PDB file of C-alpha atoms in Angstrom:
ATOM      1  CA  MET N   1       0.000   0.000   0.000  1.00 36.00           C
ATOM      2  CA  SER N   2       1.229   3.479  -0.753  1.00 34.00           C
ATOM      3  CA  ALA N   3       0.019   6.955  -0.016  1.00 34.00           C
ATOM      4  CA  THR N   4       0.456   7.664  -3.711  1.00 33.00           C
ATOM      5  CA  ASN N   5      -2.566   5.433  -4.295  1.00 36.00           C
ATOM      6  CA  VAL N   6      -4.785   8.220  -2.997  1.00 35.00           C
ATOM      7  CA  GLY N   7      -6.529   9.444  -6.126  1.00 36.00           C
ATOM      8  CA  PRO N   8      -6.827  13.011  -7.352  1.00 33.00           C
ATOM      9  CA  GLU N   9     -10.458  12.992  -6.233  1.00 38.00           C
ATOM     10  CA  LEU N  10      -9.187  13.583  -2.695  1.00 36.00           C
ATOM     11  CA  ARG N  11      -7.496  16.881  -3.517  1.00 33.00           C
ATOM     12  CA  ALA N  12      -8.661  20.139  -1.989  1.00 33.00           C
ATOM     13  CA  GLU N  13     -10.068  21.571  -5.215  1.00 33.00           C
ATOM     14  CA  THR N  14     -12.712  18.824  -5.298  1.00 35.00           C
ATOM     15  CA  ALA N  15     -14.041  19.589  -1.815  1.00 36.00           C
ATOM     16  CA  PRO N  16     -17.797  20.176  -1.745  1.00 38.00           C
ATOM     17  CA  ALA N  17     -19.361  23.357  -0.435  1.00 41.00           C
ATOM     18  CA  GLN N  18     -18.972  23.261   3.336  1.00 39.00           C
ATOM     19  CA  PRO N  19     -21.966  23.648   5.650  1.00 42.00           C
ATOM     20  CA  LYS N  20     -21.892  26.568   8.053  1.00 58.00           C
ATOM     21  CA  GLY N  21     -21.110  26.034  11.699  1.00 88.00           C
ATOM     22  CA  ALA N  22     -19.826  22.995  13.530  1.00 94.00           C
ATOM     23  CA  VAL N  23     -20.668  19.534  12.237  1.00 97.00           C
ATOM     24  CA  LEU N  24     -19.958  17.998  15.662  1.00 98.00           C
ATOM     25  CA  GLU N  25     -20.739  19.932  18.831  1.00 98.00           C
ATOM     26  CA  ALA N  26     -20.775  18.954  22.508  1.00 98.00           C
ATOM     27  CA  THR N  27     -22.304  21.332  25.048  1.00 98.00           C
ATOM     28  CA  GLY N  28     -21.961  20.504  28.743  1.00 98.00           C
ATOM     29  CA  LEU N  29     -21.830  16.860  27.655  1.00 98.00           C
ATOM     30  CA  THR N  30     -21.771  14.533  30.658  1.00 98.00           C
ATOM     31  CA  ARG N  31     -22.025  10.775  31.062  1.00 98.00           C
ATOM     32  CA  ARG N  32     -22.029   9.304  34.555  1.00 97.00           C
ATOM     33  CA  TYR N  33     -21.892   5.719  35.711  1.00 95.00           C
ATOM     34  CA  GLY N  34     -22.941   5.977  39.331  1.00 94.00           C
ATOM     35  CA  ASP N  35     -20.436   8.271  41.024  1.00 93.00           C
ATOM     36  CA  LEU N  36     -17.986   8.062  38.103  1.00 95.00           C
ATOM     37  CA  ALA N  37     -18.101  10.814  35.470  1.00 96.00           C
ATOM     38  CA  ALA N  38     -16.734   9.185  32.303  1.00 97.00           C
ATOM     39  CA  VAL N  39     -17.302  12.500  30.488  1.00 98.00           C
ATOM     40  CA  ASP N  40     -17.757  15.595  32.615  1.00 97.00           C
ATOM     41  CA  GLY N  41     -19.153  18.854  31.211  1.00 97.00           C
ATOM     42  CA  LEU N  42     -17.461  18.585  27.825  1.00 98.00           C
ATOM     43  CA  ASP N  43     -17.650  21.578  25.470  1.00 97.00           C
ATOM     44  CA  LEU N  44     -16.188  20.783  22.060  1.00 96.00           C
ATOM     45  CA  SER N  45     -16.816  21.569  18.396  1.00 97.00           C
ATOM     46  CA  VAL N  46     -15.434  20.244  15.119  1.00 97.00           C
ATOM     47  CA  HIS N  47     -15.970  22.175  11.895  1.00 97.00           C
ATOM     48  CA  PRO N  48     -15.872  21.096   8.241  1.00 97.00           C
ATOM     49  CA  GLY N  49     -12.331  20.417   7.036  1.00 96.00           C
ATOM     50  CA  GLU N  50     -10.965  20.119  10.575  1.00 96.00           C
ATOM     51  CA  ILE N  51      -9.225  17.185  12.254  1.00 97.00           C
ATOM     52  CA  TYR N  52      -9.678  17.346  16.018  1.00 97.00           C
ATOM     53  CA  CYS N  53      -7.519  14.895  17.972  1.00 97.00           C
ATOM     54  CA  LEU N  54      -8.583  13.887  21.484  1.00 97.00           C
ATOM     55  CA  LEU N  55      -5.565  12.847  23.536  1.00 96.00           C
ATOM     56  CA  GLY N  56      -5.517  11.248  26.955  1.00 94.00           C
ATOM     57  CA  PRO N  57      -4.734   8.062  28.886  1.00 93.00           C
ATOM     58  CA  ASN N  58      -7.026   5.062  29.068  1.00 92.00           C
ATOM     59  CA  GLY N  59     -10.138   6.000  31.015  1.00 92.00           C
ATOM     60  CA  ALA N  60      -9.870   9.701  30.165  1.00 95.00           C
ATOM     61  CA  GLY N  61     -13.245   9.703  28.396  1.00 96.00           C
ATOM     62  CA  LYS N  62     -12.150   9.707  24.743  1.00 96.00           C
ATOM     63  CA  THR N  63     -14.036   6.586  23.643  1.00 96.00           C
ATOM     64  CA  THR N  64     -17.092   7.549  25.685  1.00 97.00           C
ATOM     65  CA  THR N  65     -17.119  10.894  23.869  1.00 98.00           C
ATOM     66  CA  ILE N  66     -17.085   9.082  20.508  1.00 97.00           C
ATOM     67  CA  ASN N  67     -19.873   6.767  21.706  1.00 97.00           C
ATOM     68  CA  LEU N  68     -21.999   9.730  22.796  1.00 98.00           C
ATOM     69  CA  PHE N  69     -21.778  11.280  19.327  1.00 98.00           C
ATOM     70  CA  LEU N  70     -22.672   7.901  17.821  1.00 96.00           C
ATOM     71  CA  GLY N  71     -25.642   7.492  20.132  1.00 96.00           C
ATOM     72  CA  PHE N  72     -24.263   4.233  21.520  1.00 95.00           C
ATOM     73  CA  VAL N  73     -24.748   5.638  25.024  1.00 96.00           C
ATOM     74  CA  ALA N  74     -27.090   8.390  26.208  1.00 96.00           C
ATOM     75  CA  PRO N  75     -25.809  11.504  27.991  1.00 97.00           C
ATOM     76  CA  THR N  76     -26.612  12.013  31.644  1.00 97.00           C
ATOM     77  CA  SER N  77     -26.827  15.734  30.905  1.00 97.00           C
ATOM     78  CA  GLY N  78     -25.789  18.179  28.229  1.00 97.00           C
ATOM     79  CA  SER N  79     -25.976  17.421  24.510  1.00 97.00           C
ATOM     80  CA  ALA N  80     -24.080  15.988  21.564  1.00 98.00           C
ATOM     81  CA  ARG N  81     -25.167  17.470  18.230  1.00 97.00           C
ATOM     82  CA  VAL N  82     -24.391  16.274  14.712  1.00 97.00           C
ATOM     83  CA  GLY N  83     -25.235  18.533  11.804  1.00 95.00           C
ATOM     84  CA  GLY N  84     -27.204  20.717  14.216  1.00 95.00           C
ATOM     85  CA  LEU N  85     -29.357  17.814  15.441  1.00 96.00           C
ATOM     86  CA  ASP N  86     -29.331  16.485  18.996  1.00 97.00           C
ATOM     87  CA  VAL N  87     -28.192  12.855  18.952  1.00 97.00           C
ATOM     88  CA  ALA N  88     -30.476  11.955  21.875  1.00 96.00           C
ATOM     89  CA  THR N  89     -33.641  13.131  20.112  1.00 96.00           C
ATOM     90  CA  HIS N  90     -32.635  12.386  16.493  1.00 96.00           C
ATOM     91  CA  PRO N  91     -30.623   9.143  16.758  1.00 94.00           C
ATOM     92  CA  LEU N  92     -31.349   7.875  13.246  1.00 92.00           C
ATOM     93  CA  GLU N  93     -31.079  11.195  11.407  1.00 93.00           C
ATOM     94  CA  THR N  94     -27.704  12.020  12.949  1.00 95.00           C
ATOM     95  CA  LYS N  95     -26.247   8.660  11.886  1.00 92.00           C
ATOM     96  CA  HIS N  96     -26.796   9.647   8.242  1.00 91.00           C
ATOM     97  CA  HIS N  97     -24.172  12.375   8.712  1.00 93.00           C
ATOM     98  CA  LEU N  98     -21.572  10.076  10.306  1.00 95.00           C
ATOM     99  CA  ALA N  99     -19.049   7.400   9.455  1.00 94.00           C
ATOM    100  CA  TYR N 100     -17.241   5.492  12.206  1.00 94.00           C
ATOM    101  CA  ILE N 101     -13.919   3.653  12.124  1.00 92.00           C
ATOM    102  CA  PRO N 102     -13.189   1.846  15.409  1.00 91.00           C
ATOM    103  CA  GLU N 103      -9.810   0.433  16.411  1.00 89.00           C
ATOM    104  CA  GLN N 104     -10.777  -2.808  14.667  1.00 87.00           C
ATOM    105  CA  VAL N 105     -12.940  -2.140  11.598  1.00 90.00           C
ATOM    106  CA  MET N 106     -15.866  -4.564  11.598  1.00 90.00           C
ATOM    107  CA  LEU N 107     -16.414  -6.005   8.116  1.00 95.00           C
ATOM    108  CA  TYR N 108     -17.750  -9.296   6.782  1.00 95.00           C
ATOM    109  CA  ARG N 109     -14.695 -11.533   6.543  1.00 95.00           C
ATOM    110  CA  ASN N 110     -16.144 -13.874   3.923  1.00 96.00           C
ATOM    111  CA  LEU N 111     -17.076 -11.032   1.562  1.00 97.00           C
ATOM    112  CA  THR N 112     -14.607  -9.227  -0.673  1.00 97.00           C
ATOM    113  CA  GLY N 113     -13.723  -5.596  -0.222  1.00 96.00           C
ATOM    114  CA  VAL N 114     -16.027  -4.529  -3.035  1.00 96.00           C
ATOM    115  CA  GLU N 115     -18.861  -6.698  -1.687  1.00 96.00           C
ATOM    116  CA  ASN N 116     -18.483  -5.129   1.771  1.00 96.00           C
ATOM    117  CA  LEU N 117     -18.569  -1.643   0.276  1.00 95.00           C
ATOM    118  CA  GLU N 118     -21.645  -2.523  -1.793  1.00 95.00           C
ATOM    119  CA  TYR N 119     -23.449  -3.870   1.288  1.00 94.00           C
ATOM    120  CA  PHE N 120     -22.679  -0.909   3.566  1.00 92.00           C
ATOM    121  CA  ALA N 121     -23.395   1.680   0.862  1.00 92.00           C
ATOM    122  CA  THR N 122     -26.789   0.059   0.286  1.00 91.00           C
ATOM    123  CA  LEU N 123     -27.387  -0.016   4.050  1.00 88.00           C
ATOM    124  CA  ALA N 124     -26.674   3.735   4.118  1.00 85.00           C
ATOM    125  CA  GLY N 125     -29.429   4.297   1.565  1.00 84.00           C
ATOM    126  CA  LYS N 126     -27.204   4.896  -1.456  1.00 81.00           C
ATOM    127  CA  GLY N 127     -28.928   2.235  -3.532  1.00 77.00           C
ATOM    128  CA  ALA N 128     -27.177  -0.225  -5.813  1.00 82.00           C
ATOM    129  CA  LEU N 129     -23.999   1.549  -6.943  1.00 87.00           C
ATOM    130  CA  PRO N 130     -22.446   0.263 -10.202  1.00 92.00           C
ATOM    131  CA  ARG N 131     -19.458  -1.992  -9.680  1.00 92.00           C
ATOM    132  CA  THR N 132     -17.253   0.487 -11.522  1.00 93.00           C
ATOM    133  CA  ASP N 133     -18.198   3.163  -8.989  1.00 94.00           C
ATOM    134  CA  LEU N 134     -17.501   0.840  -6.078  1.00 95.00           C
ATOM    135  CA  LEU N 135     -14.046  -0.007  -7.429  1.00 95.00           C
ATOM    136  CA  ARG N 136     -13.335   3.669  -8.102  1.00 95.00           C
ATOM    137  CA  ILE N 137     -14.248   4.600  -4.516  1.00 95.00           C
ATOM    138  CA  LEU N 138     -12.061   1.830  -3.121  1.00 96.00           C
ATOM    139  CA  GLY N 139      -9.264   3.148  -5.319  1.00 94.00           C
ATOM    140  CA  GLU N 140      -9.779   6.644  -3.919  1.00 93.00           C
ATOM    141  CA  ALA N 141      -9.361   5.115  -0.465  1.00 93.00           C
ATOM    142  CA  GLY N 142      -6.037   3.604  -1.589  1.00 91.00           C
ATOM    143  CA  LEU N 143      -7.121  -0.039  -1.911  1.00 93.00           C
ATOM    144  CA  PRO N 144      -5.649  -1.667  -5.050  1.00 88.00           C
ATOM    145  CA  ALA N 145      -8.152  -3.248  -7.459  1.00 88.00           C
ATOM    146  CA  VAL N 146      -6.609  -6.689  -6.986  1.00 91.00           C
ATOM    147  CA  ALA N 147      -7.185  -6.453  -3.225  1.00 95.00           C
ATOM    148  CA  ALA N 148     -10.760  -5.250  -3.722  1.00 95.00           C
ATOM    149  CA  GLU N 149     -11.621  -8.656  -5.204  1.00 94.00           C
ATOM    150  CA  ARG N 150     -10.161 -10.608  -2.265  1.00 96.00           C
ATOM    151  CA  ARG N 151     -11.991 -11.677   0.869  1.00 97.00           C
ATOM    152  CA  VAL N 152     -11.630  -9.221   3.743  1.00 96.00           C
ATOM    153  CA  GLY N 153     -10.498 -12.085   6.002  1.00 95.00           C
ATOM    154  CA  THR N 154      -7.126 -11.874   4.219  1.00 96.00           C
ATOM    155  CA  TYR N 155      -6.742  -8.106   4.816  1.00 95.00           C
ATOM    156  CA  SER N 156      -4.350  -6.341   7.137  1.00 93.00           C
ATOM    157  CA  LYS N 157      -5.692  -3.758   9.583  1.00 91.00           C
ATOM    158  CA  GLY N 158      -4.601  -0.972   7.260  1.00 91.00           C
ATOM    159  CA  MET N 159      -6.494  -2.493   4.339  1.00 93.00           C
ATOM    160  CA  ARG N 160      -9.665  -2.852   6.443  1.00 93.00           C
ATOM    161  CA  GLN N 161      -9.344   0.806   7.389  1.00 93.00           C
ATOM    162  CA  ARG N 162      -9.198   1.706   3.701  1.00 93.00           C
ATOM    163  CA  VAL N 163     -12.505  -0.060   3.190  1.00 95.00           C
ATOM    164  CA  GLY N 164     -13.832   1.943   6.150  1.00 94.00           C
ATOM    165  CA  ILE N 165     -12.690   5.176   4.486  1.00 94.00           C
ATOM    166  CA  ALA N 166     -14.315   4.009   1.229  1.00 95.00           C
ATOM    167  CA  ILE N 167     -17.602   3.457   3.082  1.00 94.00           C
ATOM    168  CA  ALA N 168     -17.385   7.020   4.435  1.00 94.00           C
ATOM    169  CA  ILE N 169     -16.772   8.364   0.904  1.00 94.00           C
ATOM    170  CA  ALA N 170     -19.635   6.349  -0.589  1.00 94.00           C
ATOM    171  CA  LYS N 171     -21.955   7.450   2.193  1.00 93.00           C
ATOM    172  CA  GLY N 172     -21.045  11.112   1.699  1.00 92.00           C
ATOM    173  CA  ALA N 173     -20.421  11.414   5.430  1.00 94.00           C
ATOM    174  CA  GLU N 174     -20.005  14.946   6.781  1.00 96.00           C
ATOM    175  CA  ALA N 175     -18.202  13.709   9.900  1.00 97.00           C
ATOM    176  CA  LEU N 176     -15.758  10.888  10.504  1.00 96.00           C
ATOM    177  CA  LEU N 177     -15.283   9.462  14.019  1.00 97.00           C
ATOM    178  CA  LEU N 178     -12.178   7.394  14.723  1.00 95.00           C
ATOM    179  CA  ASP N 179     -11.112   5.505  17.832  1.00 94.00           C
ATOM    180  CA  GLU N 180      -7.370   4.706  18.024  1.00 92.00           C
ATOM    181  CA  PRO N 181      -7.053   4.225  14.245  1.00 89.00           C
ATOM    182  CA  THR N 182      -3.232   3.997  14.196  1.00 86.00           C
ATOM    183  CA  SER N 183      -2.946   1.495  17.055  1.00 86.00           C
ATOM    184  CA  GLY N 184      -1.103  -1.587  15.805  1.00 83.00           C
ATOM    185  CA  LEU N 185      -0.109  -0.063  12.465  1.00 85.00           C
ATOM    186  CA  ASP N 186       3.530  -0.064  11.381  1.00 86.00           C
ATOM    187  CA  PRO N 187       5.039   3.359  10.581  1.00 87.00           C
ATOM    188  CA  LYS N 188       4.466   2.992   6.822  1.00 89.00           C
ATOM    189  CA  ALA N 189       0.807   2.003   7.186  1.00 87.00           C
ATOM    190  CA  SER N 190       0.302   4.731   9.792  1.00 89.00           C
ATOM    191  CA  ASN N 191       1.747   7.332   7.419  1.00 90.00           C
ATOM    192  CA  GLU N 192      -0.496   6.094   4.588  1.00 88.00           C
ATOM    193  CA  PHE N 193      -3.561   6.303   6.817  1.00 89.00           C
ATOM    194  CA  SER N 194      -2.577   9.847   7.754  1.00 90.00           C
ATOM    195  CA  ALA N 195      -2.550  10.749   4.049  1.00 91.00           C
ATOM    196  CA  LEU N 196      -6.075   9.354   3.701  1.00 90.00           C
ATOM    197  CA  LEU N 197      -7.269  11.410   6.666  1.00 92.00           C
ATOM    198  CA  ASP N 198      -5.797  14.525   5.112  1.00 92.00           C
ATOM    199  CA  GLY N 199      -7.708  13.698   1.939  1.00 91.00           C
ATOM    200  CA  MET N 200     -10.957  13.488   3.922  1.00 93.00           C
ATOM    201  CA  ARG N 201     -10.163  16.823   5.550  1.00 93.00           C
ATOM    202  CA  GLN N 202      -9.625  18.368   2.128  1.00 92.00           C
ATOM    203  CA  ARG N 203     -13.043  17.076   1.098  1.00 92.00           C
ATOM    204  CA  GLY N 204     -14.544  19.173   3.888  1.00 95.00           C
ATOM    205  CA  VAL N 205     -15.208  16.278   6.269  1.00 96.00           C
ATOM    206  CA  ALA N 206     -15.089  17.050  10.005  1.00 97.00           C
ATOM    207  CA  VAL N 207     -12.863  14.460  11.715  1.00 97.00           C
ATOM    208  CA  LEU N 208     -12.860  13.636  15.430  1.00 97.00           C
ATOM    209  CA  MET N 209     -10.118  11.167  16.373  1.00 96.00           C
ATOM    210  CA  ALA N 210      -9.450   9.637  19.775  1.00 96.00           C
ATOM    211  CA  THR N 211      -5.803   8.629  19.956  1.00 93.00           C
ATOM    212  CA  HIS N 212      -2.754   7.985  22.117  1.00 90.00           C
ATOM    213  CA  ASP N 213      -0.444   8.857  19.226  1.00 90.00           C
ATOM    214  CA  LEU N 214       1.030  12.299  19.958  1.00 92.00           C
ATOM    215  CA  PHE N 215       3.098  12.282  16.767  1.00 90.00           C
ATOM    216  CA  ARG N 216       0.091  11.657  14.509  1.00 89.00           C
ATOM    217  CA  ALA N 217      -1.991  14.126  16.475  1.00 92.00           C
ATOM    218  CA  LYS N 218       0.565  16.821  15.691  1.00 92.00           C
ATOM    219  CA  GLU N 219       1.009  15.697  12.074  1.00 89.00           C
ATOM    220  CA  ASN N 220      -2.691  15.282  11.240  1.00 90.00           C
ATOM    221  CA  GLY N 221      -4.600  17.396  13.685  1.00 94.00           C
ATOM    222  CA  THR N 222      -5.664  20.971  13.135  1.00 95.00           C
ATOM    223  CA  ARG N 223      -6.579  21.083  16.829  1.00 95.00           C
ATOM    224  CA  VAL N 224      -5.829  18.844  19.788  1.00 96.00           C
ATOM    225  CA  GLY N 225      -7.651  18.519  23.079  1.00 96.00           C
ATOM    226  CA  ILE N 226      -6.247  16.734  26.119  1.00 96.00           C
ATOM    227  CA  MET N 227      -8.717  14.874  28.339  1.00 97.00           C
ATOM    228  CA  ARG N 228      -8.214  13.640  31.866  1.00 95.00           C
ATOM    229  CA  HIS N 229     -10.787  12.136  34.229  1.00 95.00           C
ATOM    230  CA  GLY N 230     -13.550  12.958  31.751  1.00 96.00           C
ATOM    231  CA  ARG N 231     -12.672  16.637  31.457  1.00 96.00           C
ATOM    232  CA  LEU N 232     -11.126  18.580  28.591  1.00 97.00           C
ATOM    233  CA  VAL N 233      -8.177  20.160  30.403  1.00 96.00           C
ATOM    234  CA  VAL N 234      -6.518  21.979  27.498  1.00 94.00           C
ATOM    235  CA  GLU N 235      -7.197  22.682  23.831  1.00 95.00           C
ATOM    236  CA  MET N 236      -4.649  23.948  21.290  1.00 94.00           C
ATOM    237  CA  THR N 237      -4.175  24.390  17.574  1.00 93.00           C
ATOM    238  CA  THR N 238      -1.299  22.313  16.218  1.00 91.00           C
ATOM    239  CA  ALA N 239       0.142  25.383  14.515  1.00 87.00           C
ATOM    240  CA  GLU N 240       0.926  26.708  17.995  1.00 78.00           C
ATOM    241  CA  LEU N 241       3.412  24.005  18.969  1.00 83.00           C
ATOM    242  CA  GLY N 242       6.000  21.490  17.849  1.00 84.00           C
ATOM    243  CA  HIS N 243       6.185  17.778  18.641  1.00 81.00           C
ATOM    244  CA  ALA N 244       8.291  18.323  21.772  1.00 89.00           C
ATOM    245  CA  ASP N 245       5.947  21.070  22.955  1.00 90.00           C
ATOM    246  CA  LEU N 246       2.899  18.818  22.607  1.00 91.00           C
ATOM    247  CA  GLU N 247       4.611  16.033  24.551  1.00 91.00           C
ATOM    248  CA  ARG N 248       5.601  18.475  27.303  1.00 92.00           C
ATOM    249  CA  VAL N 249       2.076  19.923  27.592  1.00 92.00           C
ATOM    250  CA  TYR N 250       0.577  16.444  27.599  1.00 92.00           C
ATOM    251  CA  LEU N 251       2.891  15.155  30.330  1.00 92.00           C
ATOM    252  CA  ASP N 252       2.374  18.301  32.405  1.00 92.00           C
ATOM    253  CA  HIS N 253      -1.364  17.608  32.460  1.00 91.00           C
ATOM    254  CA  MET N 254      -0.856  13.957  33.384  1.00 88.00           C
ATOM    255  CA  ARG N 255       0.904  14.825  36.645  1.00 83.00           C
ATOM    256  CA  ASP N 256      -1.025  14.253  39.852  1.00 66.00           C
TER     257      ASP N 256
END
């Protein structure tokens, strides 16, 4: 796999007209489990063409934040909004705006890459796309045509992620949610995935990524937020700091 596989369709000049305002917005978002606040009064927004990286240790509230935007769990208080709609009151409508890539992309192992894309595009209400379109979209996501015809059970994690990106493209998702997408990837595959994310950003997609990877957060992110104990303790634009600065700020906020 190579980042050069990313087709010209991902370039900035092809980006669609961007909607006004934030695509993803949390206001006082809180999720409690008994006395534990997994997410505590979170205020956060992600706009079109922005990659927002949530950093923090395990248990900081990153995955719970993603799950709240997906509607997998309900907020105790506050709101998560997608495309201006409250997830709690419009759970189905908000899912039409979203694509989700978890740490392990869940696909049908016995189907090929193109068959998986066809199934999930149909499930998203896109109808029966021509096979040529499906192969073109997989190519845009960096998956070679020869791999598209193989069963997904033979794919590496990076290849499954490319199918996930292809599903987001086919769906026309306005927001992409990712949970530890570079975990377990070798440096080459991680760099290739970063190129794909930049292509989605150039399309005008709003990206929210939960990650432990400080290097990729700096390289990919337009903004980073550091979470601890369910709270957003600091938020910065990546243009403000270098790699060493981000590591220093992160470690400073991890001290007891």
